[in-house]
PDB file of C-alpha atoms in Angstrom:
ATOM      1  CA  UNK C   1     -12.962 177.109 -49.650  1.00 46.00           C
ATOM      2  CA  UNK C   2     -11.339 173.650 -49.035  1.00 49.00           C
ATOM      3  CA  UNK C   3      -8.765 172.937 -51.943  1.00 54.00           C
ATOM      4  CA  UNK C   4     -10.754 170.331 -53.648  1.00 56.00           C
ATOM      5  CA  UNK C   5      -7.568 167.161 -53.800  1.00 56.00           C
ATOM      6  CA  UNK C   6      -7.783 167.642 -50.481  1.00 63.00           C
ATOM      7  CA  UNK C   7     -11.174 168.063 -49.562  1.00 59.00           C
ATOM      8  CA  UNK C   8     -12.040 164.995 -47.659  1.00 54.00           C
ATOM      9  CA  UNK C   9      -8.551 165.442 -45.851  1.00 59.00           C
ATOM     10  CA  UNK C  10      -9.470 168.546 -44.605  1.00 64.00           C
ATOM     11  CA  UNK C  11     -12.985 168.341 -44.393  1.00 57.00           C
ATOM     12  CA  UNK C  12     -12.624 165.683 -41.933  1.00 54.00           C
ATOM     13  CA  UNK C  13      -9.693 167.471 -39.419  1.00 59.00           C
ATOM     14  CA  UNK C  14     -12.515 170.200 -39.487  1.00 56.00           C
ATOM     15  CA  UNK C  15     -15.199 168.089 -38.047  1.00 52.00           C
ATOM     16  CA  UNK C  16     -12.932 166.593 -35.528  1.00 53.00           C
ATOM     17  CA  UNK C  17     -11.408 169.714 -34.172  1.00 59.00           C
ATOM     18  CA  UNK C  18     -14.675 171.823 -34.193  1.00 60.00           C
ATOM     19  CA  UNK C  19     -16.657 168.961 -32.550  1.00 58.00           C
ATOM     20  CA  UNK C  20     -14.202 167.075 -30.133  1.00 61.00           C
ATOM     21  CA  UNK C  21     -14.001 171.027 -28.910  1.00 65.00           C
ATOM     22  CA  UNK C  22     -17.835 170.680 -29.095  1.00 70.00           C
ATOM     23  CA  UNK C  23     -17.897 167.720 -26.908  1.00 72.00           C
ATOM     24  CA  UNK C  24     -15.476 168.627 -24.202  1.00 76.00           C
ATOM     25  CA  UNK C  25     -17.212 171.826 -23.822  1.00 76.00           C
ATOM     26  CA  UNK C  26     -21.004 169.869 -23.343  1.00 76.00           C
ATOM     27  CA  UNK C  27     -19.176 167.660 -21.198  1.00 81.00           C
ATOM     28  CA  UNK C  28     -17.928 170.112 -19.169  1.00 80.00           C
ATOM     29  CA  UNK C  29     -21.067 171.891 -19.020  1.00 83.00           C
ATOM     30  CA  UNK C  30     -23.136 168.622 -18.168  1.00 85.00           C
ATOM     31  CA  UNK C  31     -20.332 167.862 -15.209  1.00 87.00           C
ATOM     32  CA  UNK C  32     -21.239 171.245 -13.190  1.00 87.00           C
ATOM     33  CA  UNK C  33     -24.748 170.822 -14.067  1.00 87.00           C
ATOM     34  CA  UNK C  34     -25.236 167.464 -12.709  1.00 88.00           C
ATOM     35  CA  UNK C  35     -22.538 167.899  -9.683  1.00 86.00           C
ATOM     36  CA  UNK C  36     -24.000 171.247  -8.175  1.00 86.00           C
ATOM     37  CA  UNK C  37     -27.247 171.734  -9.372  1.00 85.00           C
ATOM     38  CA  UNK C  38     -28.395 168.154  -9.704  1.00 87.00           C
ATOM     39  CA  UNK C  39     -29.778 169.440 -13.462  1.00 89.00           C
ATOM     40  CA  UNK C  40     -29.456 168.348 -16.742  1.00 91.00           C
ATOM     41  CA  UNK C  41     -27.339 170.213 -19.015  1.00 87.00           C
ATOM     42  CA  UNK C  42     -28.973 169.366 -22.513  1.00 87.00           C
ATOM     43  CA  UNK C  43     -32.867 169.846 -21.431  1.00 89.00           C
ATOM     44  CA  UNK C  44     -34.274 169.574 -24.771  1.00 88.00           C
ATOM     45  CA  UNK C  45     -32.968 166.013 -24.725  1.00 91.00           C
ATOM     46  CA  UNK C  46     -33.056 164.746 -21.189  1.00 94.00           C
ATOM     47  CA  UNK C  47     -34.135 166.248 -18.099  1.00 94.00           C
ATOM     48  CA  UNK C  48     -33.076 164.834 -14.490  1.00 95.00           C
ATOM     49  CA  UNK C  49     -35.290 164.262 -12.014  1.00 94.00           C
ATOM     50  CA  UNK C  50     -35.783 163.005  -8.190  1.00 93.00           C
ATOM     51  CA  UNK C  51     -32.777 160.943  -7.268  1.00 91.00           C
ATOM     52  CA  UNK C  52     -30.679 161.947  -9.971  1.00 92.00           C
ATOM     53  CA  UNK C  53     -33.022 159.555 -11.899  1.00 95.00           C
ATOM     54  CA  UNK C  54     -32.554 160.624 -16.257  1.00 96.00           C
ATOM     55  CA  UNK C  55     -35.382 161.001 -18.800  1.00 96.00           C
ATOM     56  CA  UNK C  56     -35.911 161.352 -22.432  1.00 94.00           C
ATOM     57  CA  UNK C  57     -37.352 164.727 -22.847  1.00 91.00           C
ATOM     58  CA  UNK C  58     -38.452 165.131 -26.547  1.00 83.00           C
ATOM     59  CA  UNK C  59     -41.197 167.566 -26.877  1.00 75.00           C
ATOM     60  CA  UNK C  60     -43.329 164.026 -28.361  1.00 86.00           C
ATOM     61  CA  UNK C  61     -42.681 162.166 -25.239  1.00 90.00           C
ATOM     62  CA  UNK C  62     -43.146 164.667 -22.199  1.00 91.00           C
ATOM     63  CA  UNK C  63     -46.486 165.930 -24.334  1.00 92.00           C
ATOM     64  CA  UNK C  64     -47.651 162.400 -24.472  1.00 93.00           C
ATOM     65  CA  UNK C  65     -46.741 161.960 -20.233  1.00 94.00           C
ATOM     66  CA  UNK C  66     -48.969 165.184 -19.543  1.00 93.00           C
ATOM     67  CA  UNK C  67     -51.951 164.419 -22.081  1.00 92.00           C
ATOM     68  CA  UNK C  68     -51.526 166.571 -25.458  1.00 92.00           C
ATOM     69  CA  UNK C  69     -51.341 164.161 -27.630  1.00 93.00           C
ATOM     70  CA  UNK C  70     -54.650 162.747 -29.268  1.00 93.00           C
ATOM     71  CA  UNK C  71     -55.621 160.402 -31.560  1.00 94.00           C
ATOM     72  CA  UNK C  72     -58.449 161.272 -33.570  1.00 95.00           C
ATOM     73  CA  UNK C  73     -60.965 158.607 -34.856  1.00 95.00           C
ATOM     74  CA  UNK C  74     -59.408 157.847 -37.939  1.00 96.00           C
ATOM     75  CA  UNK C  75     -56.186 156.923 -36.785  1.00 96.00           C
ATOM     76  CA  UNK C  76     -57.954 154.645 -33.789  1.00 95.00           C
ATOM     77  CA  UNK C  77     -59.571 153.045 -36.640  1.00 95.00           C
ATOM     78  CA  UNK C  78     -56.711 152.682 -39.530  1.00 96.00           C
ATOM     79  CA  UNK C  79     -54.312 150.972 -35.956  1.00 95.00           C
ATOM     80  CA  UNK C  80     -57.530 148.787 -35.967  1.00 95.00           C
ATOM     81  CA  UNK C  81     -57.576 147.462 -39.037  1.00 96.00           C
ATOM     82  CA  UNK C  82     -53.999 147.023 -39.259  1.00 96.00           C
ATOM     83  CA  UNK C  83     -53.496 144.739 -36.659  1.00 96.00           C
ATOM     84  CA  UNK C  84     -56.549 142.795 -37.467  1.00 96.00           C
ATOM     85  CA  UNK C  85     -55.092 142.433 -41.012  1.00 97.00           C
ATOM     86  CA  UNK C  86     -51.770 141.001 -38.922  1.00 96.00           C
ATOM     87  CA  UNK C  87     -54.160 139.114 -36.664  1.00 96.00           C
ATOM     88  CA  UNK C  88     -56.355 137.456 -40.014  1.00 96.00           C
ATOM     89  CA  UNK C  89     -53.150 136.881 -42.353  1.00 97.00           C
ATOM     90  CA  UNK C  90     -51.025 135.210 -39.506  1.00 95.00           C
ATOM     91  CA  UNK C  91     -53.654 133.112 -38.177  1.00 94.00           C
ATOM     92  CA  UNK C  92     -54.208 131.584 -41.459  1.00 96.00           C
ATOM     93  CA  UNK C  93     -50.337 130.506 -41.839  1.00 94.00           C
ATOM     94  CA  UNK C  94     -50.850 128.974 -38.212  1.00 89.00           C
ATOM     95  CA  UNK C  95     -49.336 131.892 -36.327  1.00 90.00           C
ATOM     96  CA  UNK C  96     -50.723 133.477 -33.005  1.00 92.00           C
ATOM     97  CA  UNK C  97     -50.186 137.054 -33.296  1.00 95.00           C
ATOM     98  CA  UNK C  98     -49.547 139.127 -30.053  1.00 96.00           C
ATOM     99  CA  UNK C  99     -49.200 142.953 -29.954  1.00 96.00           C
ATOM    100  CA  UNK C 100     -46.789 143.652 -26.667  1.00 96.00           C
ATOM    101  CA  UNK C 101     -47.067 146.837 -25.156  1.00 93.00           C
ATOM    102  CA  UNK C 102     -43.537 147.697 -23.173  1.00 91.00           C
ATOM    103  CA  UNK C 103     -44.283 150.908 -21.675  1.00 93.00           C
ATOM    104  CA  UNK C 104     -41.928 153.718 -21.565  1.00 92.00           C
ATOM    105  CA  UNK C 105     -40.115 154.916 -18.561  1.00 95.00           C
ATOM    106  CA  UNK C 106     -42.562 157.907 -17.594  1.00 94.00           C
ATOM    107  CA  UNK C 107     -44.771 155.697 -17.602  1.00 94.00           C
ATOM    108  CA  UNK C 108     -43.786 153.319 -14.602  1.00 96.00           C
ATOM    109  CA  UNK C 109     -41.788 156.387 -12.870  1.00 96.00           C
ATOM    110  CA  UNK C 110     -43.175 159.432 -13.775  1.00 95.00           C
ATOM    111  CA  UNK C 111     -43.377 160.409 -10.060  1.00 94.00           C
ATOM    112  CA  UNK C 112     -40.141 160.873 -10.257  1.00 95.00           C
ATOM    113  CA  UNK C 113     -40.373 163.640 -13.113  1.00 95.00           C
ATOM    114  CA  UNK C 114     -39.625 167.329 -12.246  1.00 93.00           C
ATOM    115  CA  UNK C 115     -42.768 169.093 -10.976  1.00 92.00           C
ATOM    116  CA  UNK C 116     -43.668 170.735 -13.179  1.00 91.00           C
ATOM    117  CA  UNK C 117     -44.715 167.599 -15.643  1.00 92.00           C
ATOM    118  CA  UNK C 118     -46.283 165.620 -12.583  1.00 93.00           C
ATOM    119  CA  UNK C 119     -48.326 168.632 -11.952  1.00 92.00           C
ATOM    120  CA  UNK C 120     -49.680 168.650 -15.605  1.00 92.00           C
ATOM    121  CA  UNK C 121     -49.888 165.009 -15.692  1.00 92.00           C
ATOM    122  CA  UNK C 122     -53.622 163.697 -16.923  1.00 89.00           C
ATOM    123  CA  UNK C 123     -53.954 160.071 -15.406  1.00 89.00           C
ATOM    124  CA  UNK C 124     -55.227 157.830 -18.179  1.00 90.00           C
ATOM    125  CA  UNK C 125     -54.630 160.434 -21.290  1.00 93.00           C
ATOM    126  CA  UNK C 126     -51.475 159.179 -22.683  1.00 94.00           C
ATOM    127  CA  UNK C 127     -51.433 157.810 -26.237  1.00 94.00           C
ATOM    128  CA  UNK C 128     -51.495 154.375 -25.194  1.00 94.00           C
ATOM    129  CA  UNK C 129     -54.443 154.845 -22.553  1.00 95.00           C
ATOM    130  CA  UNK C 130     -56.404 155.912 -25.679  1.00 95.00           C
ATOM    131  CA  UNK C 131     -55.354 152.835 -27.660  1.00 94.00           C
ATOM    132  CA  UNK C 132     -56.319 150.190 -24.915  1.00 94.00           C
ATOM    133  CA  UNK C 133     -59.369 152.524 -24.005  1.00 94.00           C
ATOM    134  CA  UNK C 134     -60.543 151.878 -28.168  1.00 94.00           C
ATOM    135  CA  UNK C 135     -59.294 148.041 -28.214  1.00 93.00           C
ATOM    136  CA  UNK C 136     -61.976 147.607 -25.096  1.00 92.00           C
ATOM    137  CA  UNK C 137     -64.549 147.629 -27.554  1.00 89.00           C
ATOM    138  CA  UNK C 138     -63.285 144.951 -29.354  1.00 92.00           C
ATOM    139  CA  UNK C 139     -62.840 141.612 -27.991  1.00 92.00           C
ATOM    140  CA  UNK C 140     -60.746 140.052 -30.462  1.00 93.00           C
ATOM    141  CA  UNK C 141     -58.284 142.896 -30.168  1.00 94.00           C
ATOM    142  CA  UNK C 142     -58.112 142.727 -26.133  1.00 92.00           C
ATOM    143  CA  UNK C 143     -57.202 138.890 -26.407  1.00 93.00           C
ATOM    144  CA  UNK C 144     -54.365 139.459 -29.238  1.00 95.00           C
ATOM    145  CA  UNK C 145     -52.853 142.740 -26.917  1.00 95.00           C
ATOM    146  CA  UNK C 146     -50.553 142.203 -23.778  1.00 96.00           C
ATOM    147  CA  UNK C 147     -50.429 144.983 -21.963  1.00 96.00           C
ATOM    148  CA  UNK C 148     -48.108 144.994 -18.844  1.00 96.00           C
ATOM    149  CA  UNK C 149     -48.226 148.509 -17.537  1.00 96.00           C
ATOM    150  CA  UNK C 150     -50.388 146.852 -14.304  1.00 95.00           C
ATOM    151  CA  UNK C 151     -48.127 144.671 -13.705  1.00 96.00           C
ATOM    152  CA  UNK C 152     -45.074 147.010 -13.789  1.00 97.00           C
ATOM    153  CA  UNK C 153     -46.785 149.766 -11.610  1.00 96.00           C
ATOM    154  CA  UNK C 154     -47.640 147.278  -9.280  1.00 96.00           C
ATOM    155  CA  UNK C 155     -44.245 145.637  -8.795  1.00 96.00           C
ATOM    156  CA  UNK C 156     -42.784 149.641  -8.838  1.00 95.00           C
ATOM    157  CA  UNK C 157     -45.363 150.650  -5.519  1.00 95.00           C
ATOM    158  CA  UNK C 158     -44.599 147.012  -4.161  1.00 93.00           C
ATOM    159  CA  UNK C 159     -42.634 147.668  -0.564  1.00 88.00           C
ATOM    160  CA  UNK C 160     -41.313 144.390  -0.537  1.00 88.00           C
ATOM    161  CA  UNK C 161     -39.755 144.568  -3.672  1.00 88.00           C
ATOM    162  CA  UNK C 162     -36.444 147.373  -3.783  1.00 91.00           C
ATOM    163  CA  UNK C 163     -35.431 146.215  -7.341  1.00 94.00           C
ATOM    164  CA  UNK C 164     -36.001 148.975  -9.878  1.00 95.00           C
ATOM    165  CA  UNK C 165     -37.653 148.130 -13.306  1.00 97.00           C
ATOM    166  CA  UNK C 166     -35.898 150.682 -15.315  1.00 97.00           C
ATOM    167  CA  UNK C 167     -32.361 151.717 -15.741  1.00 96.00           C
ATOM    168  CA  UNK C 168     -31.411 155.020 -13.811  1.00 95.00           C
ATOM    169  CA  UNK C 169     -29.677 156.298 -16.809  1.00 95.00           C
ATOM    170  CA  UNK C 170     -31.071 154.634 -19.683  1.00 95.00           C
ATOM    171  CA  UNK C 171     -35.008 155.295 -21.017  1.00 93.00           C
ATOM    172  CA  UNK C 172     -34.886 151.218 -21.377  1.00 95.00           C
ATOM    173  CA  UNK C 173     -36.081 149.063 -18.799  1.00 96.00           C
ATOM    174  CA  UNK C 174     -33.870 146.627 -16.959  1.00 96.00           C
ATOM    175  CA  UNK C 175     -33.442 142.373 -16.616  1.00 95.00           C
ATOM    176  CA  UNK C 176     -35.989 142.593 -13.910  1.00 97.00           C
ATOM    177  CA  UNK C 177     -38.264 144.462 -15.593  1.00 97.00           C
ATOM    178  CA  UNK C 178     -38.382 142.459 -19.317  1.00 96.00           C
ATOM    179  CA  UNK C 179     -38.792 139.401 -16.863  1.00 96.00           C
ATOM    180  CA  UNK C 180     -41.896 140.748 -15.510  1.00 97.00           C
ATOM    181  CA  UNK C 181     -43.019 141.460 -18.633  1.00 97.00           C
ATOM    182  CA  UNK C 182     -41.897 138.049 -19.994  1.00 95.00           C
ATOM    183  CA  UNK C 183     -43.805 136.239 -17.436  1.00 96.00           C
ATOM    184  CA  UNK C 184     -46.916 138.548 -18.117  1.00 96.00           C
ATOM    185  CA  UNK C 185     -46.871 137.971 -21.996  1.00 96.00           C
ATOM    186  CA  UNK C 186     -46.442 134.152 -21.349  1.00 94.00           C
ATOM    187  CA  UNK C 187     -49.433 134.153 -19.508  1.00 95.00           C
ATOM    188  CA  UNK C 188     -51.940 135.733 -21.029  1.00 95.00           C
ATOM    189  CA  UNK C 189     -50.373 133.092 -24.351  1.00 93.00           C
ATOM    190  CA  UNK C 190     -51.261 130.166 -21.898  1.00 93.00           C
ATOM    191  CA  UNK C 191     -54.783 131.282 -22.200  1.00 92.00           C
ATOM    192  CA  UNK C 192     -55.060 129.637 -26.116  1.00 90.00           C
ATOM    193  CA  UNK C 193     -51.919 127.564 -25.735  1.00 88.00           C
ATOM    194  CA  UNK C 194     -52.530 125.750 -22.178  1.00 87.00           C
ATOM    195  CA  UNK C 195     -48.989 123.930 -22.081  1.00 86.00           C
ATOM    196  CA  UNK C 196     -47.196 127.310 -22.050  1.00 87.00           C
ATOM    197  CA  UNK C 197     -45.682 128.309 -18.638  1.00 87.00           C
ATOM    198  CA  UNK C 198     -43.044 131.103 -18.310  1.00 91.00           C
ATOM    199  CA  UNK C 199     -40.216 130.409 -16.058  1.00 90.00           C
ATOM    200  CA  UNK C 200     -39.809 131.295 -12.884  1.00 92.00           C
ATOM    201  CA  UNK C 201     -37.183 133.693 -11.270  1.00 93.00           C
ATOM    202  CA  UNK C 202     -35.174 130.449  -9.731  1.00 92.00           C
ATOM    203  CA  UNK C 203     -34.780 128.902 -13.556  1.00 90.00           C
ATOM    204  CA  UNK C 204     -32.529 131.636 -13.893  1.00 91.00           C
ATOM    205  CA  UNK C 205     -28.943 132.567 -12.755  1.00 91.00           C
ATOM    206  CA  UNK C 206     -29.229 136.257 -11.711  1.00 94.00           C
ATOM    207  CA  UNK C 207     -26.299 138.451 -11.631  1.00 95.00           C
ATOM    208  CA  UNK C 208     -25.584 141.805 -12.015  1.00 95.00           C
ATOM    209  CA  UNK C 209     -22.288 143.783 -13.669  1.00 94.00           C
ATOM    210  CA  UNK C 210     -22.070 147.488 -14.927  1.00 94.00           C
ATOM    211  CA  UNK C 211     -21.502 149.026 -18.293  1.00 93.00           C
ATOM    212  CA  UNK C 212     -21.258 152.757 -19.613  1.00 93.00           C
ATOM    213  CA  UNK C 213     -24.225 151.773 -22.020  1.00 92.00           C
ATOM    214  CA  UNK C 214     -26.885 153.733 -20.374  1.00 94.00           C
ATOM    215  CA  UNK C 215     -27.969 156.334 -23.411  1.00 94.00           C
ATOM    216  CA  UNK C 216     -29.377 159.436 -21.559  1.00 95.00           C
ATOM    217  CA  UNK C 217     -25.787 159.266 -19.458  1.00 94.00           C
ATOM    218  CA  UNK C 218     -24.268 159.402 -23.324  1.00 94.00           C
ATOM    219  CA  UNK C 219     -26.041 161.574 -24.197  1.00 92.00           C
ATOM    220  CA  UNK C 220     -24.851 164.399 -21.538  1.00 92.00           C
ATOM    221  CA  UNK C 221     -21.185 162.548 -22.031  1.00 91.00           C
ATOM    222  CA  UNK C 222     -21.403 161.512 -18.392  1.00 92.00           C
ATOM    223  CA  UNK C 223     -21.761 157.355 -18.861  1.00 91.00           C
ATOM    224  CA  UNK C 224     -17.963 157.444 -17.381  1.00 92.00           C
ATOM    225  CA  UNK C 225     -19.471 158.973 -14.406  1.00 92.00           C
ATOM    226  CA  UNK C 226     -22.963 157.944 -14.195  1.00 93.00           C
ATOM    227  CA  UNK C 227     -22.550 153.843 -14.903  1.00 93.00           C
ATOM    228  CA  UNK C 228     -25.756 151.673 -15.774  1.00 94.00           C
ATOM    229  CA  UNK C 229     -26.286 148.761 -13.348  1.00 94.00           C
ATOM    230  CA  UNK C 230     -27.364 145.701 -15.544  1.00 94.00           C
ATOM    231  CA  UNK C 231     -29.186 143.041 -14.239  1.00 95.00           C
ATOM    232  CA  UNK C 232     -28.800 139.295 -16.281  1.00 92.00           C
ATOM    233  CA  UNK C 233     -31.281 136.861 -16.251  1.00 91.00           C
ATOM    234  CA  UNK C 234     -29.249 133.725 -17.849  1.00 85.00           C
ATOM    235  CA  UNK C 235     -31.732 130.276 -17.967  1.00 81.00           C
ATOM    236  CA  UNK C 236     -29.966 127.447 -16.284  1.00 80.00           C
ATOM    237  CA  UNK C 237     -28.554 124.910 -18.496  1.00 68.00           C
ATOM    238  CA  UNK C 238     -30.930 121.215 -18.483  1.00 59.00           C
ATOM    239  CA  UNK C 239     -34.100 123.562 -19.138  1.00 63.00           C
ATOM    240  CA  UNK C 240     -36.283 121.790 -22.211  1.00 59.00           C
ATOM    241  CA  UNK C 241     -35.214 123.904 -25.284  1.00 61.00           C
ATOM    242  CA  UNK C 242     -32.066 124.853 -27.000  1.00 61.00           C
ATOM    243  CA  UNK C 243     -30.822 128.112 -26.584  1.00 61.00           C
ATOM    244  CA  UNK C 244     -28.040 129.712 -29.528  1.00 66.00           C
ATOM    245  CA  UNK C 245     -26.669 132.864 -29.370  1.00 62.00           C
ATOM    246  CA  UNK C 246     -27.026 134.428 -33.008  1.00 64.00           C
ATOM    247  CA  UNK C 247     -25.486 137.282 -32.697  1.00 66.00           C
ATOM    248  CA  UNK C 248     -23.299 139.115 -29.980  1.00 68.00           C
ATOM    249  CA  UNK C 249     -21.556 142.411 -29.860  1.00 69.00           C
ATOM    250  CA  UNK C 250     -19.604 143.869 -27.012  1.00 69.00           C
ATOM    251  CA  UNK C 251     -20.663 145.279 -24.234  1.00 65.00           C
ATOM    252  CA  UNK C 252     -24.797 144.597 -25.720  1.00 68.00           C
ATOM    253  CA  UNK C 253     -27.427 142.467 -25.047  1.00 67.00           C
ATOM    254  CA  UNK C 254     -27.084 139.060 -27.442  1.00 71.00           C
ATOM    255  CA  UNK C 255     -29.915 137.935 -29.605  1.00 74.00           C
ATOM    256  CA  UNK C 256     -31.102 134.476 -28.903  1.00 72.00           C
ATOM    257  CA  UNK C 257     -32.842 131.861 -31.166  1.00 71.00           C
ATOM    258  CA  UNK C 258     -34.587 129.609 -29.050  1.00 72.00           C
ATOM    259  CA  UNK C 259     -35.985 125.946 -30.170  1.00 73.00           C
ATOM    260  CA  UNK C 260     -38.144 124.054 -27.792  1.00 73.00           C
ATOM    261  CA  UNK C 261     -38.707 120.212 -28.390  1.00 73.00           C
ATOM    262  CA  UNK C 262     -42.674 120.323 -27.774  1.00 73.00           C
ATOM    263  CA  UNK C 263     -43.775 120.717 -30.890  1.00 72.00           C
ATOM    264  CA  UNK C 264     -47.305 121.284 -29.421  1.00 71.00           C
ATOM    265  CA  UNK C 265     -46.054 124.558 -27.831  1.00 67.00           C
TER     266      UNK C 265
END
């Protein structure tokens, strides 16, 4: 028992003896794992599959990827009347209401999953495909919902186009892949707000750095090792709106307030 004067002392050159030991062995482990048997170390959170490429593997997401998880009526129904709720109270404060659908990295590369989920794999039964499957009955819904999974599977099987959409090491996708969806999301708004036009890829100065940020990599304590290419899509200055950085942390993405000066927008 910890004397108690001392207890927060003590308590805390406990925690970091026992778990720095903690980390160097799971780093260690994760290190002869991934360097001779291409494997992740720490399965129940991320499995590695073809090219070394890193996955999320919570028992909720891989189910979802192979087609276990259902949604029974009533909860089709109560996501229903939520969002029409959002749709009904924003429109009446003069706000177009969009629900954007970013899908998840299995999603756009589960190919690239270990066998044995591929094998499983039910096309068209994930969560989501249930969702858009309900909102088909209901037109208002389908016009308020931007889904860009189409758009990202097509760029993905595109030969022409080498660029991946999602980090390697990160469950996130990449630049190139929010612009896609940007561009999607901006045009299915230009169908109610004609004067809206996303930007294309040569508004933007492209460049690419790297960063240890990629989270699966953390989370095996191999981001020293295993680096995340980042991909920066920065608008060239003279575009039509003001663009101020409201907040901005090291080695993250900024948020961005943007004002544009068409006030019809």
């Amino acid at each position: 028992i910890w004397n108690s004067k001392n207890y927060f002392k003590e308590m805390t050159t406990w925690v970091t003896d026992n778990f720095r030991f903690r980390q160097e062995l799971t780093r260690y482990q994760s290190l002869m794992e991934w360097k001779f048997f291409k494997k992740s170390a720490l399965m129940d959170k991320v499995v590695m599959g073809e090219d070394g490429e890193l996955f999320p593997s919570s028992e909720f997401i891989l189910d979802d990827f192979i087609g276990k998880m259902e949604l029974d009526v009533d909860q089709l129904i109560s996501i229903r009347q939520i969002l029409l709720e959002r749709i009904n109270y924003l429109k009446k404060r003069g706000v177009d209401y969009y629900l954007f659908l970013a899908p998840n990295k299995q999603t756009i590369y589960g190919n690239k999953l270990p066998s044995k989920y591929t094998k499983k794999h039910k096309k068209g039964s994930t969560m989501l495909d249930q969702l858009i499957l309900f909102f088909q009955q209901d037109s208002i819904l389908l016009d308020h919902t931007c889904d860009v999974r189409s758009h990202l599977q097509y760029v993905k099987d595109s030969k022409e186009i080498t660029i991946p959409l999602y980090y390697k090491n990160d469950l996130h996708w990449n630049g190139y892949g929010a612009f896609i969806g940007y561009q999607v999301l901006f045009r299915k708004m230009a169908n109610r707000h004609k004067l809206l036009r996303p930007y294309e890829a040569g508004a933007f100065e492209i460049t690419t750095t790297q960063d240890e940020n990629g989270d699966l990599a953390q989370m095996l304590l191999l981001h020293d090792l295993l680096p995340r290419e980042v991909i920066n899509y920065d608008l060239e200055s003279g575009k039509p709106f003001s663009l101020n950085t409201i907040y901005k942390q090291k080695d993250r993405y900024p948020y961005y307030h943007s004002v544009h000066q068409n006030t019809e927008l």
